[in-house]
Amino acid sequence: MARFHKQREEQEREFLEITVKISRVATVVKGGRRFSFNALVVVGDEKGRVGYGFGKAKEVPMAIQKASKEAKRNLIKVPLVEENTVPHTFIGKYCSSKVILIPAHPGTGIVAGPAVRAVMSACGITNILTKSFGSNNPINLVKATFNALENMRSKEEVEKLRGVAIDADTYGIPSQKEEEKVETK
């Protein structure tokens, strides 16, 4: 029994947990209003695995706990390149929210709004440019970001699908070594 608890504690420590949004909501009943809370949580291991969850409960800590449990069940794997960025530009959509993810050079940082920034930092992406259009509802923005990340393909996946080799120049951002070669010529 003690071993099981130890394993669970280690598993919980390996994930970064970010609470994106907490809201108080009310249900109108005959006797008045019943209040409850909902929470949107993003969970990631900072190595390319990330998930999100939405939890509801009468108390805030229970809502966060339910959301993080759901997020750990819905983890996805994101292809990352050496510069800790995404392999290529992609647009994610959910309802009326649209998010564009653009790879960036090392040292750029995460240029994003709070909802998208939470997903990127939980995923382990440190250099990225993003732009969101349409609805700025955090729930929709997180879902649009996940739509983009789920549909990302690594260079190896694209080569396998096409059956041809792809240059690093034509896929994603060029590395600094390649830029130095161009400058010396």
Coordinates of N, CA and C in Angstrom, one line a residue:
M1 N 0.8 -1.2 0.0 CA 0.0 0.0 0.0 C 0.9 1.3 0.0
A2 N 1.9 1.3 0.8 CA 2.8 2.4 0.9 C 3.5 2.6 -0.5
R3 N 3.8 1.6 -1.2 CA 4.5 1.7 -2.4 C 3.6 2.4 -3.5
F4 N 2.3 2.0 -3.4 CA 1.3 2.6 -4.3 C 1.3 4.1 -4.1
H5 N 1.2 4.6 -2.9 CA 1.1 6.0 -2.6 C 2.4 6.7 -3.0
K6 N 3.6 6.0 -2.9 CA 4.8 6.6 -3.3 C 4.9 6.8 -4.8
Q7 N 4.4 5.8 -5.5 CA 4.4 5.9 -7.0 C 3.5 7.0 -7.4
R8 N 2.3 7.2 -6.8 CA 1.4 8.2 -7.1 C 1.9 9.6 -6.9
E9 N 2.6 9.8 -5.8 CA 3.3 11.0 -5.5 C 4.3 11.4 -6.5
E10 N 5.1 10.4 -6.9 CA 6.2 10.6 -7.9 C 5.5 11.0 -9.3
Q11 N 4.4 10.4 -9.6 CA 3.7 10.7 -10.8 C 3.2 12.1 -10.8
E12 N 2.6 12.5 -9.7 CA 2.1 13.9 -9.6 C 3.2 14.9 -9.6
R13 N 4.3 14.6 -9.1 CA 5.4 15.6 -9.1 C 6.0 15.8 -10.5
E14 N 5.9 14.8 -11.4 CA 6.4 14.9 -12.7 C 5.7 15.9 -13.6
F15 N 4.5 16.3 -13.3 CA 3.6 17.2 -14.1 C 3.6 18.6 -13.5
L16 N 3.7 19.6 -14.4 CA 3.5 21.0 -14.1 C 2.0 21.2 -14.2
E17 N 1.3 21.8 -13.2 CA -0.1 22.0 -13.2 C -0.4 23.5 -13.2
I18 N -1.1 24.1 -14.2 CA -1.4 25.5 -14.3 C -2.9 25.7 -14.3
T19 N -3.4 26.4 -13.4 CA -4.8 26.8 -13.4 C -5.1 28.0 -14.3
V20 N -5.8 27.8 -15.4 CA -6.0 28.9 -16.3 C -7.2 29.8 -15.9
K21 N -8.3 29.1 -15.4 CA -9.5 29.9 -15.1 C -10.3 29.3 -14.0
I22 N -10.8 30.1 -13.1 CA -11.7 29.6 -12.1 C -12.9 30.5 -12.1
S23 N -14.1 30.0 -12.2 CA -15.3 30.8 -12.3 C -16.4 30.3 -11.3
R24 N -17.1 31.3 -10.7 CA -18.2 30.9 -9.9 C -19.5 31.0 -10.8
V25 N -20.3 29.9 -10.7 CA -21.5 29.8 -11.5 C -22.6 29.6 -10.6
A26 N -23.8 29.9 -11.1 CA -25.0 29.7 -10.2 C -26.1 29.0 -11.0
T27 N -26.8 28.1 -10.3 CA -28.0 27.4 -10.8 C -29.2 28.0 -10.0
V28 N -30.2 28.5 -10.8 CA -31.3 29.1 -10.2 C -32.3 28.0 -9.9
V29 N -32.7 27.8 -8.6 CA -33.7 26.9 -8.2 C -34.9 27.6 -7.5
K30 N -35.9 26.8 -7.1 CA -37.1 27.4 -6.5 C -36.8 28.3 -5.3
G31 N -35.8 27.8 -4.5 CA -35.5 28.5 -3.3 C -34.4 29.6 -3.4
G32 N -33.9 29.9 -4.6 CA -32.9 30.9 -4.8 C -31.8 30.4 -5.8
R33 N -30.6 30.7 -5.4 CA -29.5 30.3 -6.3 C -28.6 29.4 -5.6
R34 N -28.0 28.4 -6.3 CA -27.0 27.5 -5.8 C -25.7 27.7 -6.5
F35 N -24.7 28.1 -5.7 CA -23.4 28.4 -6.3 C -22.5 27.2 -6.4
S36 N -21.7 27.2 -7.5 CA -20.7 26.2 -7.6 C -19.5 26.8 -8.3
F37 N -18.4 26.1 -8.4 CA -17.2 26.6 -9.1 C -16.8 25.7 -10.2
N38 N -16.2 26.3 -11.3 CA -15.6 25.4 -12.3 C -14.2 25.9 -12.5
A39 N -13.3 25.0 -12.9 CA -11.9 25.3 -13.1 C -11.4 24.7 -14.4
L40 N -10.5 25.4 -15.1 CA -9.8 24.9 -16.3 C -8.4 24.8 -15.9
V41 N -7.8 23.6 -16.0 CA -6.4 23.3 -15.6 C -5.7 22.7 -16.8
V42 N -4.4 23.2 -17.0 CA -3.5 22.6 -18.0 C -2.4 21.9 -17.3
V43 N -2.1 20.7 -17.7 CA -1.1 19.8 -17.1 C -0.1 19.4 -18.1
G44 N 1.2 19.4 -17.8 CA 2.2 19.0 -18.7 C 3.5 18.6 -18.1
D45 N 4.3 17.8 -18.8 CA 5.6 17.4 -18.2 C 6.8 18.2 -18.7
E46 N 6.5 19.3 -19.4 CA 7.6 20.1 -20.0 C 8.6 19.4 -20.9
K47 N 8.1 18.3 -21.4 CA 8.9 17.5 -22.4 C 8.1 17.1 -23.6
G48 N 7.0 17.8 -23.8 CA 6.2 17.5 -25.0 C 4.9 16.8 -24.8
R49 N 4.6 16.5 -23.5 CA 3.2 15.9 -23.2 C 2.4 17.0 -22.5
V50 N 1.2 17.2 -22.9 CA 0.3 18.2 -22.3 C -1.1 17.8 -22.4
G51 N -1.9 18.2 -21.4 CA -3.4 17.9 -21.4 C -4.1 19.0 -20.7
Y52 N -5.4 19.1 -21.0 CA -6.3 20.0 -20.3 C -7.5 19.3 -19.7
G53 N -8.1 19.9 -18.6 CA -9.2 19.4 -18.0 C -10.1 20.5 -17.5
F54 N -11.4 20.1 -17.4 CA -12.4 21.1 -16.9 C -13.2 20.4 -15.8
G55 N -13.2 21.0 -14.6 CA -13.8 20.4 -13.4 C -14.8 21.3 -12.8
K56 N -15.9 20.7 -12.2 CA -16.9 21.5 -11.5 C -17.1 20.9 -10.1
A57 N -17.3 21.7 -9.1 CA -17.6 21.3 -7.8 C -18.1 22.4 -6.9
K58 N -18.6 22.1 -5.7 CA -19.1 23.1 -4.8 C -18.0 23.9 -4.2
E59 N -16.8 23.4 -4.2 CA -15.7 24.1 -3.6 C -14.6 24.2 -4.7
V60 N -13.8 25.3 -4.6 CA -12.7 25.6 -5.6 C -11.6 24.4 -5.6
P61 N -11.1 24.0 -4.4 CA -10.1 23.0 -4.5 C -10.5 21.7 -5.1
M62 N -11.8 21.3 -4.9 CA -12.3 20.1 -5.5 C -12.5 20.3 -7.0
A63 N -12.9 21.4 -7.5 CA -13.0 21.7 -8.9 C -11.6 21.6 -9.6
I64 N -10.6 22.2 -8.9 CA -9.2 22.1 -9.5 C -8.7 20.7 -9.5
Q65 N -9.0 19.9 -8.4 CA -8.6 18.5 -8.4 C -9.2 17.7 -9.5
K66 N -10.5 17.9 -9.7 CA -11.2 17.1 -10.8 C -10.7 17.5 -12.1
A67 N -10.4 18.8 -12.3 CA -9.9 19.3 -13.6 C -8.5 18.7 -13.9
S68 N -7.6 18.7 -12.9 CA -6.3 18.1 -13.1 C -6.3 16.6 -13.3
K69 N -7.2 15.9 -12.7 CA -7.4 14.5 -12.9 C -7.8 14.2 -14.4
E70 N -8.8 15.0 -14.9 CA -9.2 14.9 -16.3 C -8.1 15.2 -17.2
A71 N -7.3 16.3 -16.9 CA -6.2 16.7 -17.8 C -5.1 15.6 -17.9
K72 N -4.9 14.9 -16.8 CA -3.9 13.8 -16.8 C -4.4 12.6 -17.7
R73 N -5.7 12.5 -17.8 CA -6.3 11.4 -18.6 C -6.3 11.8 -20.1
N74 N -6.2 13.1 -20.4 CA -6.3 13.5 -21.8 C -4.9 14.1 -22.3
L75 N -3.8 13.4 -22.0 CA -2.5 13.9 -22.4 C -2.3 13.6 -23.9
I76 N -1.7 14.6 -24.6 CA -1.3 14.4 -26.0 C 0.2 14.6 -26.1
K77 N 0.8 14.0 -27.1 CA 2.3 14.2 -27.3 C 2.5 15.2 -28.5
V78 N 3.3 16.2 -28.2 CA 3.5 17.3 -29.2 C 4.9 17.2 -29.7
P79 N 5.1 17.2 -31.1 CA 6.5 17.1 -31.6 C 7.2 18.4 -31.4
L80 N 8.4 18.4 -30.8 CA 9.2 19.5 -30.5 C 10.5 19.4 -31.3
V81 N 11.1 20.5 -31.7 CA 12.4 20.5 -32.3 C 13.4 21.0 -31.3
E82 N 14.7 20.9 -31.7 CA 15.8 21.2 -30.8 C 15.7 22.5 -30.1
E83 N 15.2 23.5 -30.7 CA 15.1 24.9 -30.2 C 14.0 25.0 -29.2
N84 N 13.3 23.9 -28.8 CA 12.1 24.0 -27.9 C 11.0 24.8 -28.5
T85 N 10.7 24.6 -29.8 CA 9.6 25.3 -30.5 C 8.9 24.2 -31.3
V86 N 7.8 24.7 -31.9 CA 7.0 23.8 -32.8 C 7.7 23.6 -34.1
P87 N 7.5 22.4 -34.8 CA 8.2 22.2 -36.1 C 7.8 23.1 -37.2
H88 N 6.5 23.6 -37.2 CA 6.1 24.4 -38.3 C 4.9 25.2 -37.9
T89 N 4.5 26.2 -38.7 CA 3.4 27.1 -38.4 C 2.1 26.3 -38.6
F90 N 1.1 26.5 -37.7 CA -0.1 25.8 -37.8 C -1.2 26.7 -37.2
I91 N -2.5 26.5 -37.7 CA -3.6 27.3 -37.2 C -4.6 26.3 -36.6
G92 N -5.0 26.6 -35.4 CA -5.9 25.8 -34.6 C -7.2 26.5 -34.5
K93 N -8.4 25.8 -34.6 CA -9.7 26.5 -34.5 C -10.6 25.7 -33.6
Y94 N -11.4 26.4 -32.8 CA -12.4 25.8 -32.0 C -13.5 26.9 -31.8
C95 N -14.7 26.6 -32.2 CA -15.8 27.5 -32.2 C -15.4 28.8 -32.9
S96 N -15.5 29.9 -32.3 CA -15.1 31.2 -33.0 C -13.7 31.6 -32.6
S97 N -12.9 30.8 -31.9 CA -11.5 31.1 -31.6 C -10.6 30.5 -32.6
K98 N -9.6 31.3 -32.9 CA -8.6 30.8 -33.9 C -7.2 31.2 -33.3
V99 N -6.3 30.2 -33.3 CA -4.9 30.5 -32.7 C -3.9 30.1 -33.8
I100 N -2.9 31.0 -34.1 CA -1.9 30.7 -35.0 C -0.6 30.5 -34.2
L101 N 0.1 29.3 -34.4 CA 1.3 29.0 -33.7 C 2.5 29.1 -34.7
I102 N 3.5 30.0 -34.4 CA 4.6 30.2 -35.3 C 5.9 29.9 -34.6
P103 N 6.7 29.0 -35.2 CA 8.0 28.7 -34.6 C 8.9 29.9 -34.5
A104 N 9.7 30.0 -33.5 CA 10.6 31.1 -33.2 C 12.0 30.7 -32.9
H105 N 13.0 31.6 -33.1 CA 14.4 31.3 -32.9 C 14.6 31.3 -31.4
P106 N 15.7 30.6 -31.0 CA 16.1 30.6 -29.5 C 16.2 32.0 -29.0
G107 N 15.7 32.2 -27.8 CA 15.8 33.5 -27.1 C 14.6 34.4 -27.3
T108 N 13.7 34.0 -28.1 CA 12.4 34.7 -28.4 C 11.5 34.7 -27.1
G109 N 11.4 33.5 -26.5 CA 10.5 33.4 -25.4 C 9.1 33.0 -25.9
I110 N 8.1 33.0 -25.0 CA 6.7 32.7 -25.4 C 6.0 34.0 -25.5
V111 N 5.6 34.3 -26.8 CA 4.8 35.5 -27.0 C 3.4 35.0 -27.2
A112 N 2.6 35.1 -26.2 CA 1.2 34.6 -26.2 C 0.4 35.2 -25.1
G113 N -0.9 35.1 -25.2 CA -1.8 35.5 -24.2 C -1.8 34.5 -23.0
P114 N -2.5 34.8 -21.9 CA -2.3 33.9 -20.7 C -2.8 32.5 -20.9
A115 N -3.9 32.3 -21.7 CA -4.4 30.9 -21.8 C -3.5 30.1 -22.7
V116 N -3.0 30.7 -23.8 CA -2.1 30.0 -24.7 C -0.8 29.8 -24.1
R117 N -0.3 30.8 -23.3 CA 1.0 30.7 -22.6 C 1.0 29.5 -21.7
A118 N -0.1 29.3 -21.0 CA -0.2 28.2 -20.0 C 0.1 26.9 -20.7
V119 N -0.6 26.7 -21.9 CA -0.4 25.4 -22.6 C 1.0 25.3 -23.1
M120 N 1.6 26.4 -23.6 CA 3.0 26.3 -24.1 C 4.0 26.0 -23.0
S121 N 3.9 26.6 -21.9 CA 4.9 26.4 -20.8 C 4.7 25.0 -20.2
A122 N 3.5 24.5 -20.1 CA 3.2 23.2 -19.6 C 3.8 22.1 -20.6
C123 N 3.8 22.4 -21.9 CA 4.2 21.5 -22.9 C 5.8 21.5 -23.0
G124 N 6.4 22.6 -22.6 CA 7.9 22.7 -22.6 C 8.4 23.5 -23.8
I125 N 7.5 24.2 -24.5 CA 7.9 25.1 -25.5 C 8.3 26.4 -24.9
T126 N 9.5 26.8 -25.3 CA 10.1 28.0 -24.7 C 10.2 29.2 -25.7
N127 N 10.2 28.8 -27.0 CA 10.3 29.8 -28.1 C 9.2 29.7 -29.1
I128 N 8.2 30.6 -29.0 CA 7.1 30.5 -30.0 C 6.4 31.9 -30.1
L129 N 5.9 32.2 -31.2 CA 5.1 33.3 -31.5 C 3.6 32.9 -31.7
T130 N 2.7 33.5 -31.1 CA 1.3 33.1 -31.3 C 0.4 34.3 -31.5
K131 N -0.7 34.1 -32.2 CA -1.7 35.2 -32.4 C -3.0 34.6 -32.3
S132 N -3.9 35.2 -31.5 CA -5.3 34.6 -31.4 C -6.3 35.6 -32.1
F133 N -7.3 35.1 -32.7 CA -8.3 35.8 -33.4 C -9.7 35.4 -32.9
G134 N -10.7 36.2 -33.0 CA -12.0 35.8 -32.6 C -12.3 35.9 -31.1
S135 N -13.0 34.9 -30.6 CA -13.3 34.8 -29.2 C -12.1 34.7 -28.4
N136 N -12.0 35.5 -27.3 CA -10.9 35.4 -26.3 C -11.3 34.6 -25.1
N137 N -12.3 33.8 -25.1 CA -12.7 33.0 -24.0 C -11.6 32.0 -23.7
P138 N -11.1 31.9 -22.5 CA -9.9 31.0 -22.2 C -10.2 29.6 -22.6
I139 N -11.4 29.1 -22.3 CA -11.7 27.7 -22.6 C -11.6 27.4 -24.1
N140 N -12.2 28.3 -24.9 CA -12.1 28.1 -26.4 C -10.6 28.3 -26.9
L141 N -9.9 29.2 -26.3 CA -8.5 29.4 -26.7 C -7.6 28.2 -26.4
V142 N -7.8 27.6 -25.2 CA -7.1 26.4 -24.9 C -7.4 25.2 -25.8
K143 N -8.7 25.1 -26.1 CA -9.2 24.0 -27.1 C -8.6 24.3 -28.5
A144 N -8.6 25.5 -28.9 CA -8.1 25.8 -30.3 C -6.6 25.5 -30.3
T145 N -5.9 25.9 -29.2 CA -4.4 25.6 -29.1 C -4.2 24.1 -29.2
F146 N -5.0 23.3 -28.5 CA -4.8 21.9 -28.5 C -5.2 21.3 -29.9
N147 N -6.1 21.9 -30.6 CA -6.4 21.5 -31.9 C -5.2 21.7 -32.8
A148 N -4.5 22.8 -32.7 CA -3.3 23.0 -33.5 C -2.2 22.0 -33.1
L149 N -2.0 21.8 -31.8 CA -0.9 20.9 -31.3 C -1.2 19.5 -31.7
E150 N -2.4 19.0 -31.7 CA -2.8 17.6 -32.0 C -2.5 17.4 -33.5
N151 N -2.7 18.4 -34.4 CA -2.5 18.2 -35.8 C -1.1 18.5 -36.3
M152 N -0.2 18.9 -35.4 CA 1.2 19.1 -35.8 C 1.9 17.8 -36.2
R153 N 2.8 17.9 -37.2 CA 3.5 16.7 -37.6 C 5.0 17.0 -37.5
S154 N 5.8 16.0 -37.0 CA 7.2 16.2 -37.0 C 7.8 16.0 -38.4
K155 N 9.0 16.4 -38.6 CA 9.7 16.3 -39.9 C 9.7 14.8 -40.3
E156 N 9.9 13.9 -39.4 CA 10.0 12.5 -39.7 C 8.7 11.9 -40.2
E157 N 7.6 12.4 -39.6 CA 6.2 12.0 -40.0 C 5.9 12.4 -41.4
V158 N 6.3 13.7 -41.8 CA 6.0 14.2 -43.1 C 6.9 13.5 -44.1
E159 N 8.1 13.2 -43.8 CA 9.0 12.4 -44.7 C 8.4 11.0 -45.0
K160 N 7.9 10.4 -43.9 CA 7.3 9.1 -44.1 C 6.1 9.1 -44.9
L161 N 5.2 10.1 -44.7 CA 4.0 10.2 -45.5 C 4.3 10.5 -47.0
R162 N 5.2 11.4 -47.3 CA 5.5 11.8 -48.6 C 6.5 10.8 -49.3
G163 N 7.3 10.1 -48.6 CA 8.2 9.2 -49.1 C 9.5 9.9 -49.7
V164 N 9.7 11.1 -49.3 CA 10.9 11.8 -49.7 C 11.6 12.5 -48.5
A165 N 12.9 12.8 -48.7 CA 13.6 13.5 -47.6 C 13.4 15.0 -47.7
I166 N 13.3 15.6 -46.6 CA 13.0 17.1 -46.5 C 14.2 17.8 -45.9
D167 N 14.6 18.9 -46.6 CA 15.7 19.7 -46.0 C 15.2 20.4 -44.8
A168 N 16.1 20.7 -43.9 CA 15.8 21.5 -42.6 C 15.3 22.9 -43.0
D169 N 15.9 23.4 -44.1 CA 15.5 24.8 -44.6 C 14.0 24.9 -45.0
T170 N 13.5 23.8 -45.6 CA 12.1 23.9 -46.0 C 11.1 23.5 -45.0
Y171 N 11.6 23.1 -43.8 CA 10.6 22.6 -42.8 C 10.9 23.3 -41.5
G172 N 10.0 24.2 -41.1 CA 10.1 24.9 -39.8 C 11.1 26.0 -40.0
I173 N 11.8 26.3 -38.9 CA 12.7 27.4 -38.9 C 14.1 26.9 -39.1
P174 N 15.0 27.6 -39.8 CA 16.4 27.1 -40.0 C 17.2 27.2 -38.7
S175 N 18.1 26.3 -38.5 CA 18.9 26.4 -37.3 C 20.0 27.5 -37.4
Q176 N 20.7 27.9 -36.3 CA 21.7 28.9 -36.4 C 22.9 28.5 -37.2
K177 N 23.2 27.2 -37.2 CA 24.3 26.7 -38.0 C 24.1 27.0 -39.5
E178 N 22.8 26.7 -39.9 CA 22.5 26.9 -41.3 C 22.5 28.4 -41.7
E179 N 22.1 29.3 -40.8 CA 22.1 30.7 -41.0 C 23.6 31.2 -41.2
E180 N 24.5 30.6 -40.4 CA 25.9 31.0 -40.5 C 26.5 30.6 -41.8
K181 N 26.1 29.5 -42.3 CA 26.6 29.0 -43.6 C 26.1 30.0 -44.7
V182 N 24.9 30.5 -44.6 CA 24.4 31.4 -45.6 C 25.1 32.7 -45.6
E183 N 25.4 33.2 -44.4 CA 26.1 34.5 -44.2 C 27.5 34.5 -44.7
T184 N 28.2 33.3 -44.6 CA 29.6 33.2 -45.0 C 29.7 33.2 -46.5
K185 N 28.7 32.7 -47.3 CA 28.8 32.6 -48.7 C 28.7 33.9 -49.4

